[in-house]
Structures are given as C-alpha cells and as structure tokens.
PDB file of C-alpha atoms in Angstrom:
ATOM      1  CA  MET A   1      17.662   3.272 -17.795  1.00  0.00           C
ATOM      2  CA  GLN A   2      14.760   5.168 -15.377  1.00  0.00           C
ATOM      3  CA  ASN A   3      16.233   5.893 -11.995  1.00  0.00           C
ATOM      4  CA  GLN A   4      12.919   6.032 -10.312  1.00  0.00           C
ATOM      5  CA  LEU A   5       9.532   4.344 -10.487  1.00  0.00           C
ATOM      6  CA  ASN A   6       6.861   6.132 -11.808  1.00  0.00           C
ATOM      7  CA  ARG A   7       3.200   5.415  -9.958  1.00  0.00           C
ATOM      8  CA  ARG A   8       2.190   2.769 -12.131  1.00  0.00           C
ATOM      9  CA  GLN A   9       5.127   1.023 -12.363  1.00  0.00           C
ATOM     10  CA  PHE A  10       5.288   1.314  -8.781  1.00  0.00           C
ATOM     11  CA  LEU A  11       2.252   0.062  -7.710  1.00  0.00           C
ATOM     12  CA  THR A  12       2.621  -3.383 -10.244  1.00  0.00           C
ATOM     13  CA  VAL A  13       5.779  -4.652  -8.399  1.00  0.00           C
ATOM     14  CA  THR A  14       4.978  -7.751  -6.691  1.00  0.00           C
ATOM     15  CA  SER A  15       4.273  -8.051  -2.999  1.00  0.00           C
ATOM     16  CA  ALA A  16       7.806 -10.093  -2.706  1.00  0.00           C
ATOM     17  CA  ALA A  17       9.489  -7.252  -4.861  1.00  0.00           C
ATOM     18  CA  ALA A  18       8.283  -4.991  -2.344  1.00  0.00           C
ATOM     19  CA  LEU A  19      10.000  -6.451   0.505  1.00  0.00           C
ATOM     20  CA  THR A  20      13.296  -5.936  -1.056  1.00  0.00           C
ATOM     21  CA  ALA A  21      12.696  -2.685  -3.029  1.00  0.00           C
ATOM     22  CA  PRO A  22      13.793  -0.450  -0.181  1.00  0.00           C
ATOM     23  CA  LEU A  23      17.379  -2.110  -0.576  1.00  0.00           C
ATOM     24  CA  LEU A  24      17.012  -2.120  -4.676  1.00  0.00           C
ATOM     25  CA  LEU A  25      15.707   1.736  -4.772  1.00  0.00           C
ATOM     26  CA  HIS A  26      18.437   2.709  -2.486  1.00  0.00           C
ATOM     27  CA  SER A  27      21.455   1.384  -4.163  1.00  0.00           C
ATOM     28  CA  ALA A  28      19.747   2.269  -7.784  1.00  0.00           C
ATOM     29  CA  ARG A  29      19.199   6.342  -6.930  1.00  0.00           C
ATOM     30  CA  GLY A  30      21.959   6.601  -3.893  1.00  0.00           C
ATOM     31  CA  ALA A  31      22.288   7.393  -0.635  1.00  0.00           C
ATOM     32  CA  ALA A  32      22.371  11.355  -1.399  1.00  0.00           C
ATOM     33  CA  ALA A  33      19.459  11.386  -3.877  1.00  0.00           C
ATOM     34  CA  ARG A  34      16.719  13.700  -3.375  1.00  0.00           C
ATOM     35  CA  ILE A  35      12.901  12.903  -4.167  1.00  0.00           C
ATOM     36  CA  GLY A  36      10.654  15.688  -4.433  1.00  0.00           C
ATOM     37  CA  PRO A  37       7.284  15.777  -3.269  1.00  0.00           C
ATOM     38  CA  ASN A  38       5.795  15.471  -6.939  1.00  0.00           C
ATOM     39  CA  ASP A  39       8.316  12.681  -7.278  1.00  0.00           C
ATOM     40  CA  ARG A  40       6.459  10.997  -4.330  1.00  0.00           C
ATOM     41  CA  ILE A  41       3.654   8.521  -3.741  1.00  0.00           C
ATOM     42  CA  THR A  42       1.547   9.554  -0.904  1.00  0.00           C
ATOM     43  CA  MET A  43      -0.353   6.712   0.769  1.00  0.00           C
ATOM     44  CA  GLY A  44      -3.121   5.361   3.300  1.00  0.00           C
ATOM     45  CA  VAL A  45      -2.860   2.025   4.881  1.00  0.00           C
ATOM     46  CA  ILE A  46      -6.476   0.540   5.833  1.00  0.00           C
ATOM     47  CA  GLY A  47      -6.253  -2.045   8.040  1.00  0.00           C
ATOM     48  CA  THR A  48      -3.257  -1.705  10.660  1.00  0.00           C
ATOM     49  CA  GLY A  49      -2.946  -5.829  12.102  1.00  0.00           C
ATOM     50  CA  THR A  50      -0.155  -7.732  11.593  1.00  0.00           C
ATOM     51  CA  GLN A  51      -0.001  -7.991   7.836  1.00  0.00           C
ATOM     52  CA  GLY A  52      -0.592  -4.070   7.442  1.00  0.00           C
ATOM     53  CA  SER A  53       1.918  -3.321  10.128  1.00  0.00           C
ATOM     54  CA  GLY A  54       4.246  -5.171   7.804  1.00  0.00           C
ATOM     55  CA  LEU A  55       3.125  -3.646   5.012  1.00  0.00           C
ATOM     56  CA  LEU A  56       3.324  -0.332   6.442  1.00  0.00           C
ATOM     57  CA  ASN A  57       6.796  -0.377   7.591  1.00  0.00           C
ATOM     58  CA  ASN A  58       8.146  -1.707   4.389  1.00  0.00           C
ATOM     59  CA  PHE A  59       6.282   1.169   2.608  1.00  0.00           C
ATOM     60  CA  LEU A  60       7.873   3.425   5.173  1.00  0.00           C
ATOM     61  CA  ALA A  61      11.417   2.399   3.992  1.00  0.00           C
ATOM     62  CA  MET A  62      10.644   3.222   0.496  1.00  0.00           C
ATOM     63  CA  PRO A  63      12.186   6.693  -0.618  1.00  0.00           C
ATOM     64  CA  ASN A  64       9.532   7.392  -3.171  1.00  0.00           C
ATOM     65  CA  THR A  65       6.627   6.822  -0.798  1.00  0.00           C
ATOM     66  CA  GLN A  66       5.277   8.764   2.115  1.00  0.00           C
ATOM     67  CA  VAL A  67       2.331   7.306   4.558  1.00  0.00           C
ATOM     68  CA  VAL A  68       0.511  10.313   5.287  1.00  0.00           C
ATOM     69  CA  ALA A  69      -2.587   8.377   7.046  1.00  0.00           C
ATOM     70  CA  VAL A  70      -3.686   5.099   8.663  1.00  0.00           C
ATOM     71  CA  CYS A  71      -7.124   3.713   9.546  1.00  0.00           C
ATOM     72  CA  ASP A  72      -8.494   1.178  11.837  1.00  0.00           C
ATOM     73  CA  VAL A  73     -11.423   0.475  13.892  1.00  0.00           C
ATOM     74  CA  ASP A  74      -9.006  -0.711  16.968  1.00  0.00           C
ATOM     75  CA  THR A  75      -7.992   2.453  18.832  1.00  0.00           C
ATOM     76  CA  THR A  76      -4.703   0.944  19.959  1.00  0.00           C
ATOM     77  CA  ARG A  77      -3.403  -0.232  16.184  1.00  0.00           C
ATOM     78  CA  ARG A  78      -4.715   3.178  14.567  1.00  0.00           C
ATOM     79  CA  GLU A  79      -2.836   5.097  17.453  1.00  0.00           C
ATOM     80  CA  SER A  80       0.131   2.533  17.622  1.00  0.00           C
ATOM     81  CA  ARG A  81       0.748   2.585  13.817  1.00  0.00           C
ATOM     82  CA  GLN A  82       0.276   6.537  13.585  1.00  0.00           C
ATOM     83  CA  LYS A  83       3.059   7.099  16.266  1.00  0.00           C
ATOM     84  CA  VAL A  84       5.443   4.861  14.315  1.00  0.00           C
ATOM     85  CA  VAL A  85       4.665   7.020  11.188  1.00  0.00           C
ATOM     86  CA  ASP A  86       5.188  10.187  13.046  1.00  0.00           C
ATOM     87  CA  GLU A  87       8.211   8.802  14.890  1.00  0.00           C
ATOM     88  CA  PHE A  88       9.791   7.441  11.234  1.00  0.00           C
ATOM     89  CA  TYR A  89       9.729  10.614   9.725  1.00  0.00           C
ATOM     90  CA  ARG A  90      10.933  12.419  12.757  1.00  0.00           C
ATOM     91  CA  ILE A  91      14.023  10.617  13.355  1.00  0.00           C
ATOM     92  CA  LYS A  92      14.357  10.770   9.241  1.00  0.00           C
ATOM     93  CA  GLY A  93      14.441  14.626   9.930  1.00  0.00           C
ATOM     94  CA  ASN A  94      11.643  14.802   6.813  1.00  0.00           C
ATOM     95  CA  THR A  95      10.690  18.382   7.901  1.00  0.00           C
ATOM     96  CA  GLU A  96       8.227  18.528   4.828  1.00  0.00           C
ATOM     97  CA  PHE A  97       6.238  15.969   6.772  1.00  0.00           C
ATOM     98  CA  LYS A  98       2.947  17.091   8.364  1.00  0.00           C
ATOM     99  CA  GLY A  99       2.068  14.264  10.643  1.00  0.00           C
ATOM    100  CA  CYS A 100       0.293  10.872   9.719  1.00  0.00           C
ATOM    101  CA  ALA A 101      -3.706  11.388  10.298  1.00  0.00           C
ATOM    102  CA  ALA A 102      -5.421   8.544  12.014  1.00  0.00           C
ATOM    103  CA  TYR A 103      -8.892   7.444  10.982  1.00  0.00           C
ATOM    104  CA  LYS A 104     -11.152   4.933  12.140  1.00  0.00           C
ATOM    105  CA  GLU A 105     -13.432   5.039   9.453  1.00  0.00           C
ATOM    106  CA  PHE A 106     -12.050   4.611   5.906  1.00  0.00           C
ATOM    107  CA  PRO A 107     -14.363   6.732   3.985  1.00  0.00           C
ATOM    108  CA  GLU A 108     -12.722   9.710   5.701  1.00  0.00           C
ATOM    109  CA  LEU A 109      -9.250   8.502   4.695  1.00  0.00           C
ATOM    110  CA  LEU A 110     -10.469   8.175   0.777  1.00  0.00           C
ATOM    111  CA  ALA A 111     -12.106  11.619   0.880  1.00  0.00           C
ATOM    112  CA  ARG A 112      -8.458  13.179   1.189  1.00  0.00           C
ATOM    113  CA  LYS A 113      -7.247  14.552  -2.380  1.00  0.00           C
ATOM    114  CA  ASP A 114      -3.240  14.338  -1.138  1.00  0.00           C
ATOM    115  CA  ILE A 115      -3.618  10.526  -1.035  1.00  0.00           C
ATOM    116  CA  ASP A 116      -2.159   9.280  -4.221  1.00  0.00           C
ATOM    117  CA  ALA A 117      -2.823   5.278  -3.440  1.00  0.00           C
ATOM    118  CA  VAL A 118      -3.679   2.747  -0.395  1.00  0.00           C
ATOM    119  CA  VAL A 119      -3.134  -0.270   1.086  1.00  0.00           C
ATOM    120  CA  ILE A 120      -6.205  -2.299   2.231  1.00  0.00           C
ATOM    121  CA  ALA A 121      -5.130  -5.001   4.992  1.00  0.00           C
ATOM    122  CA  ALA A 122      -8.285  -4.844   6.578  1.00  0.00           C
ATOM    123  CA  PRO A 123     -10.112  -8.098   7.455  1.00  0.00           C
ATOM    124  CA  ASP A 124     -10.911 -10.255   4.419  1.00  0.00           C
ATOM    125  CA  HIS A 125     -14.931  -9.796   4.107  1.00  0.00           C
ATOM    126  CA  TRP A 126     -14.111  -5.577   3.751  1.00  0.00           C
ATOM    127  CA  HIS A 127     -11.633  -5.910   0.621  1.00  0.00           C
ATOM    128  CA  ALA A 128     -13.877  -5.738  -2.224  1.00  0.00           C
ATOM    129  CA  PHE A 129     -15.869  -3.063  -0.446  1.00  0.00           C
ATOM    130  CA  ILE A 130     -13.103  -0.649   0.612  1.00  0.00           C
ATOM    131  CA  ALA A 131     -11.350  -1.234  -2.572  1.00  0.00           C
ATOM    132  CA  ILE A 132     -14.342  -0.479  -5.291  1.00  0.00           C
ATOM    133  CA  ALA A 133     -14.729   2.443  -3.173  1.00  0.00           C
ATOM    134  CA  ALA A 134     -11.104   3.459  -3.237  1.00  0.00           C
ATOM    135  CA  CYS A 135     -10.930   3.089  -7.146  1.00  0.00           C
ATOM    136  CA  LYS A 136     -14.373   5.089  -7.150  1.00  0.00           C
ATOM    137  CA  ALA A 137     -12.066   8.026  -4.951  1.00  0.00           C
ATOM    138  CA  GLY A 138      -9.517   7.649  -7.377  1.00  0.00           C
ATOM    139  CA  LYS A 139      -6.899   6.180  -5.598  1.00  0.00           C
ATOM    140  CA  ASP A 140      -4.441   3.380  -6.659  1.00  0.00           C
ATOM    141  CA  VAL A 141      -4.621   0.071  -4.770  1.00  0.00           C
ATOM    142  CA  TYR A 142      -2.515  -2.338  -3.275  1.00  0.00           C
ATOM    143  CA  CYS A 143      -5.082  -5.220  -1.433  1.00  0.00           C
ATOM    144  CA  GLU A 144      -3.570  -8.402   0.387  1.00  0.00           C
ATOM    145  CA  LYS A 145      -5.090 -11.500  -0.488  1.00  0.00           C
ATOM    146  CA  PRO A 146      -7.513 -13.402  -0.275  1.00  0.00           C
ATOM    147  CA  LEU A 147      -8.556 -10.655  -2.651  1.00  0.00           C
ATOM    148  CA  SER A 148     -12.463 -11.363  -2.441  1.00  0.00           C
ATOM    149  CA  LEU A 149     -14.829 -14.031  -1.039  1.00  0.00           C
ATOM    150  CA  THR A 150     -16.805 -14.612  -4.219  1.00  0.00           C
ATOM    151  CA  ILE A 151     -16.233 -14.509  -8.071  1.00  0.00           C
ATOM    152  CA  HIS A 152     -18.686 -12.066  -8.164  1.00  0.00           C
ATOM    153  CA  GLU A 153     -16.797  -9.562  -5.468  1.00  0.00           C
ATOM    154  CA  ALA A 154     -13.696  -9.888  -7.899  1.00  0.00           C
ATOM    155  CA  ARG A 155     -15.164  -8.974 -10.998  1.00  0.00           C
ATOM    156  CA  ALA A 156     -16.791  -5.831  -9.182  1.00  0.00           C
ATOM    157  CA  MET A 157     -13.123  -4.671  -8.380  1.00  0.00           C
ATOM    158  CA  VAL A 158     -12.060  -5.215 -11.976  1.00  0.00           C
ATOM    159  CA  LYS A 159     -14.784  -3.666 -13.195  1.00  0.00           C
ATOM    160  CA  ALA A 160     -14.366  -0.593 -10.747  1.00  0.00           C
ATOM    161  CA  ALA A 161     -10.416  -0.517 -11.653  1.00  0.00           C
ATOM    162  CA  ARG A 162     -10.741  -0.442 -15.385  1.00  0.00           C
ATOM    163  CA  LYS A 163     -14.031   2.116 -14.951  1.00  0.00           C
ATOM    164  CA  TYR A 164     -11.764   4.572 -12.854  1.00  0.00           C
ATOM    165  CA  ASP A 165      -8.903   3.267 -14.602  1.00  0.00           C
ATOM    166  CA  ARG A 166      -6.388   2.832 -11.510  1.00  0.00           C
ATOM    167  CA  VAL A 167      -3.827   0.691 -10.802  1.00  0.00           C
ATOM    168  CA  PHE A 168      -4.802  -2.318  -8.416  1.00  0.00           C
ATOM    169  CA  GLN A 169      -2.305  -4.932  -7.391  1.00  0.00           C
ATOM    170  CA  THR A 170      -3.067  -7.831  -5.126  1.00  0.00           C
ATOM    171  CA  GLY A 171      -0.948  -9.406  -2.396  1.00  0.00           C
ATOM    172  CA  SER A 172       0.298 -13.014  -3.769  1.00  0.00           C
ATOM    173  CA  MET A 173       4.016 -13.310  -2.300  1.00  0.00           C
ATOM    174  CA  GLN A 174       3.561 -16.580  -1.547  1.00  0.00           C
ATOM    175  CA  ARG A 175       2.754 -17.268  -5.265  1.00  0.00           C
ATOM    176  CA  SER A 176       5.719 -15.458  -6.348  1.00  0.00           C
ATOM    177  CA  MET A 177       8.533 -15.744  -4.152  1.00  0.00           C
ATOM    178  CA  LYS A 178      11.304 -17.853  -5.446  1.00  0.00           C
ATOM    179  CA  GLU A 179      11.115 -20.345  -2.586  1.00  0.00           C
ATOM    180  CA  PHE A 180       7.548 -21.147  -3.227  1.00  0.00           C
ATOM    181  CA  ARG A 181       7.510 -21.595  -7.256  1.00  0.00           C
ATOM    182  CA  LYS A 182      10.329 -24.189  -6.456  1.00  0.00           C
ATOM    183  CA  ALA A 183       8.376 -26.124  -4.264  1.00  0.00           C
ATOM    184  CA  CYS A 184       5.449 -26.041  -6.774  1.00  0.00           C
ATOM    185  CA  GLU A 185       8.263 -27.034  -9.587  1.00  0.00           C
ATOM    186  CA  LEU A 186       9.496 -29.891  -7.158  1.00  0.00           C
ATOM    187  CA  VAL A 187       5.629 -31.030  -6.317  1.00  0.00           C
ATOM    188  CA  ARG A 188       4.649 -31.336 -10.135  1.00  0.00           C
TER     189      ARG A 188
END
C-alpha cells in the first residue's frame, strides 16, 4: 500500500476527510517519517475568513502540504493568517520554510510558479472567476461551496479544469459526512 498521497489523490479527498486527514496521515506514515520538498504540495489560500481560516489550519496540520501564501483583501485577516502560518512553521522547526507571503490581490498569488494548489474560500460570487484563473495558471483547486452562482459559471469551471488538466474539488462536507448521510436516510 502506498504510504503517501500524490497531488491528484490528495486533492480528490473529500472535505470531510480533510478534517481527519492529519490524524490518518500521521498514523500511516509514523511520527519519524520525513517528507521531502518534492513530496510536498505547496499551497496558497485565497480568502481567509471563517471558512478559509478553518481550511488553512487543517492544511497546516497535514505533513504533505506546506502553505506558502495567503490572500485576502482585508488587511487584518491577511496579516493575521500570515502570522499564523509563519508561527506554525517556526514552532514546528521547519528550517526549509522561507516564510508565508501575503497578497491583497489573488492574481499575484496565482503568478507564483512554486504554488501547486490553491484553496478558494473567497466570497461566493468570486469562486468561478478565481477558480478559472487558477486553472489557467496551472494550479489545482479546492473551492468551497457554493461552487458557483449559475449553471453557466459551473460549466465554465469544468471546462477550464479539463482544458488545463487540473484537479478540481469542491467542498461538500455536509453532503458526505456520516451524520448528514444518516439524517438524509432517516428523512427518506
């Protein structure tokens, strides 16, 4: 059995799994396992409000990811999350970490060649525009729900993911968690 996830496998994990993955990956790899730079998915987080911050903390805890940039138009949030990331890696003793960059505008984050994937947790009406730009920039995407505001936007996102051969996942935790599935079964 393979002990670590590749980029494609990682990004296809459900949102619910993302919440428990730190525990699963830790036990599967063992505490002393070392992950090299080529085995790590470098990430940027676009939108660092409540949902974005929760996702940021979950990805920080995963040994096969490294958050290298955050983006938010709100200066307080942006600078706060940048400090969270820098402090996390400082406490962890990560000597390879060069610091978390903070951007006000998402195109600057997407222009970075060293970022493999982005988390999009910006306000809903920005999801499609940012996701399409991320695919075009060669980034794999995890986008929060609602994925889009219209069917046209959703189809444009699918088209971009296919055209640029990107992995694209949307958050649907409340549709895939055991508790919610059970509730649906009871209602049915």
